Amino acid sequence: MAVSYKRLWKLLVNKVGILSSRTVNEVMIVGGGRITYYLTNMLLELGMDVKIIEINKDKCVNIGTHSQ
C-alpha cells in the first residue's frame, strides 16, 4: 500500500503532538545516516528547507548533493 509523503507527515505531526495549525517550513536534522537521506528527500519534496548537522563533512555533502 503506497502512502503519500503528505499523509506520512500528517501522521508524524499527530504522533509527535505538533499543533496542526502550525506551518513548518524549516527542518533541522542532526546526524547524517541512511534515514536522514530518505527523510531529507521526503521533506524537500514537501517544499521544506532542510539543514543537516553532521560531524563528517563528506557525509553531509554527499547527502546534500544526492538529495533532490
Short mmCIF file of N, CA and C in Angstrom, two decimals:
data_model
loop_
_atom_site.label_atom_id
_atom_site.label_comp_id
_atom_site.label_asym_id
_atom_site.label_seq_id
_atom_site.Cartn_x
_atom_site.Cartn_y
_atom_site.Cartn_z
N MET A 1 0.84 -1.18 0.00
CA MET A 1 0.00 0.00 0.00
C MET A 1 0.89 1.24 0.00
N ALA A 2 0.74 2.07 -0.99
CA ALA A 2 1.53 3.29 -1.10
C ALA A 2 0.88 4.40 -0.27
N VAL A 3 1.71 5.11 0.47
CA VAL A 3 1.23 6.22 1.28
C VAL A 3 1.98 7.47 0.84
N SER A 4 1.26 8.55 0.63
CA SER A 4 1.90 9.78 0.18
C SER A 4 2.72 10.41 1.29
N TYR A 5 3.72 11.21 0.89
CA TYR A 5 4.56 11.91 1.87
C TYR A 5 3.72 12.83 2.74
N LYS A 6 2.73 13.49 2.14
CA LYS A 6 1.89 14.40 2.92
C LYS A 6 1.12 13.64 3.99
N ARG A 7 0.63 12.47 3.65
CA ARG A 7 -0.09 11.66 4.64
C ARG A 7 0.85 11.20 5.75
N LEU A 8 2.07 10.77 5.37
CA LEU A 8 3.05 10.37 6.38
C LEU A 8 3.40 11.53 7.29
N TRP A 9 3.53 12.73 6.71
CA TRP A 9 3.86 13.91 7.51
C TRP A 9 2.74 14.19 8.51
N LYS A 10 1.50 14.10 8.07
CA LYS A 10 0.37 14.34 8.98
C LYS A 10 0.35 13.32 10.11
N LEU A 11 0.66 12.06 9.79
CA LEU A 11 0.72 11.03 10.83
C LEU A 11 1.82 11.34 11.84
N LEU A 12 2.98 11.77 11.35
CA LEU A 12 4.10 12.12 12.22
C LEU A 12 3.74 13.30 13.11
N VAL A 13 3.14 14.32 12.52
CA VAL A 13 2.74 15.51 13.28
C VAL A 13 1.77 15.12 14.39
N ASN A 14 0.82 14.27 14.09
CA ASN A 14 -0.15 13.84 15.09
C ASN A 14 0.50 13.01 16.20
N LYS A 15 1.45 12.14 15.84
CA LYS A 15 2.12 11.30 16.83
C LYS A 15 2.99 12.13 17.76
N VAL A 16 3.72 13.09 17.19
CA VAL A 16 4.64 13.91 17.98
C VAL A 16 3.88 14.93 18.80
N GLY A 17 2.71 15.31 18.34
CA GLY A 17 1.90 16.26 19.09
C GLY A 17 2.10 17.70 18.68
N ILE A 18 2.67 17.92 17.50
CA ILE A 18 2.81 19.27 16.98
C ILE A 18 1.43 19.77 16.59
N LEU A 19 1.13 20.99 16.92
CA LEU A 19 -0.17 21.55 16.57
C LEU A 19 -0.34 21.57 15.06
N SER A 20 -1.45 21.07 14.59
CA SER A 20 -1.68 21.00 13.15
C SER A 20 -1.91 22.38 12.55
N SER A 21 -2.19 23.38 13.38
CA SER A 21 -2.42 24.72 12.85
C SER A 21 -1.10 25.44 12.57
N ARG A 22 0.01 24.89 13.04
CA ARG A 22 1.32 25.49 12.78
C ARG A 22 1.81 25.07 11.41
N THR A 23 2.47 25.97 10.74
CA THR A 23 3.07 25.66 9.46
C THR A 23 4.57 25.49 9.66
N VAL A 24 5.09 24.36 9.21
CA VAL A 24 6.52 24.08 9.33
C VAL A 24 7.15 24.28 7.97
N ASN A 25 8.14 25.18 7.90
CA ASN A 25 8.82 25.45 6.64
C ASN A 25 10.28 25.04 6.67
N GLU A 26 10.86 24.98 7.86
CA GLU A 26 12.28 24.67 8.01
C GLU A 26 12.45 23.52 8.99
N VAL A 27 13.37 22.61 8.64
CA VAL A 27 13.63 21.45 9.48
C VAL A 27 15.14 21.31 9.64
N MET A 28 15.59 20.98 10.86
CA MET A 28 16.99 20.72 11.10
C MET A 28 17.12 19.28 11.57
N ILE A 29 18.01 18.52 10.92
CA ILE A 29 18.22 17.12 11.25
C ILE A 29 19.65 16.96 11.77
N VAL A 30 19.79 16.29 12.91
CA VAL A 30 21.10 16.04 13.48
C VAL A 30 21.48 14.60 13.16
N GLY A 31 22.61 14.44 12.48
CA GLY A 31 23.08 13.12 12.09
C GLY A 31 22.83 12.88 10.61
N GLY A 32 23.78 12.25 9.96
CA GLY A 32 23.68 12.07 8.51
C GLY A 32 23.65 10.63 8.07
N GLY A 33 22.82 9.84 8.70
CA GLY A 33 22.72 8.42 8.35
C GLY A 33 21.77 8.16 7.20
N ARG A 34 21.47 6.90 7.02
CA ARG A 34 20.60 6.47 5.92
C ARG A 34 19.20 7.05 6.06
N ILE A 35 18.68 7.10 7.28
CA ILE A 35 17.34 7.66 7.49
C ILE A 35 17.32 9.14 7.12
N THR A 36 18.39 9.85 7.44
CA THR A 36 18.48 11.28 7.09
C THR A 36 18.37 11.47 5.59
N TYR A 37 19.02 10.60 4.83
CA TYR A 37 18.98 10.70 3.37
C TYR A 37 17.53 10.61 2.87
N TYR A 38 16.80 9.61 3.31
CA TYR A 38 15.42 9.43 2.85
C TYR A 38 14.49 10.51 3.40
N LEU A 39 14.68 10.86 4.66
CA LEU A 39 13.85 11.90 5.27
C LEU A 39 14.07 13.24 4.58
N THR A 40 15.32 13.55 4.26
CA THR A 40 15.63 14.81 3.57
C THR A 40 14.91 14.89 2.23
N ASN A 41 14.96 13.81 1.47
CA ASN A 41 14.26 13.81 0.17
C ASN A 41 12.76 14.00 0.35
N MET A 42 12.20 13.36 1.35
CA MET A 42 10.76 13.48 1.60
C MET A 42 10.40 14.91 1.98
N LEU A 43 11.19 15.52 2.86
CA LEU A 43 10.90 16.89 3.30
C LEU A 43 11.10 17.90 2.17
N LEU A 44 12.13 17.70 1.34
CA LEU A 44 12.34 18.59 0.20
C LEU A 44 11.18 18.51 -0.78
N GLU A 45 10.66 17.30 -0.98
CA GLU A 45 9.53 17.13 -1.88
C GLU A 45 8.29 17.85 -1.37
N LEU A 46 8.19 17.99 -0.05
CA LEU A 46 7.08 18.72 0.55
C LEU A 46 7.31 20.23 0.54
N GLY A 47 8.46 20.66 0.01
CA GLY A 47 8.74 22.09 -0.11
C GLY A 47 9.39 22.71 1.11
N MET A 48 9.96 21.90 1.98
CA MET A 48 10.58 22.43 3.19
C MET A 48 12.07 22.68 2.98
N ASP A 49 12.60 23.63 3.75
CA ASP A 49 14.03 23.87 3.79
C ASP A 49 14.62 22.92 4.82
N VAL A 50 15.70 22.23 4.46
CA VAL A 50 16.29 21.23 5.35
C VAL A 50 17.75 21.58 5.61
N LYS A 51 18.12 21.57 6.89
CA LYS A 51 19.52 21.74 7.30
C LYS A 51 19.94 20.46 7.99
N ILE A 52 21.14 19.98 7.62
CA ILE A 52 21.66 18.75 8.21
C ILE A 52 22.90 19.09 9.02
N ILE A 53 22.92 18.65 10.28
CA ILE A 53 24.08 18.82 11.14
C ILE A 53 24.78 17.47 11.21
N GLU A 54 25.99 17.39 10.70
CA GLU A 54 26.75 16.13 10.68
C GLU A 54 28.21 16.45 10.90
N ILE A 55 28.86 15.72 11.80
CA ILE A 55 30.25 15.97 12.12
C ILE A 55 31.18 15.63 10.94
N ASN A 56 30.79 14.64 10.14
CA ASN A 56 31.58 14.22 8.99
C ASN A 56 31.17 15.04 7.78
N LYS A 57 32.02 15.98 7.38
CA LYS A 57 31.69 16.90 6.29
C LYS A 57 31.40 16.16 4.99
N ASP A 58 32.19 15.14 4.67
CA ASP A 58 31.99 14.40 3.42
C ASP A 58 30.61 13.73 3.38
N LYS A 59 30.20 13.16 4.50
CA LYS A 59 28.89 12.50 4.58
C LYS A 59 27.77 13.52 4.37
N CYS A 60 27.92 14.68 4.99
CA CYS A 60 26.91 15.73 4.88
C CYS A 60 26.80 16.24 3.44
N VAL A 61 27.95 16.48 2.82
CA VAL A 61 27.96 16.95 1.42
C VAL A 61 27.35 15.89 0.51
N ASN A 62 27.66 14.63 0.78
CA ASN A 62 27.12 13.54 -0.03
C ASN A 62 25.60 13.50 0.04
N ILE A 63 25.05 13.65 1.22
CA ILE A 63 23.59 13.67 1.37
C ILE A 63 23.01 14.88 0.64
N GLY A 64 23.66 16.02 0.78
CA GLY A 64 23.18 17.25 0.15
C GLY A 64 23.18 17.20 -1.36
N THR A 65 24.21 16.59 -1.93
CA THR A 65 24.30 16.55 -3.39
C THR A 65 23.41 15.46 -4.00
N HIS A 66 23.08 14.44 -3.23
CA HIS A 66 22.24 13.36 -3.76
C HIS A 66 20.77 13.53 -3.41
N SER A 67 20.45 14.57 -2.69
CA SER A 67 19.05 14.85 -2.36
C SER A 67 18.46 15.71 -3.46
N GLN A 68 17.25 15.41 -3.82
CA GLN A 68 16.51 16.11 -4.87
C GLN A 68 17.37 17.13 -5.47
#
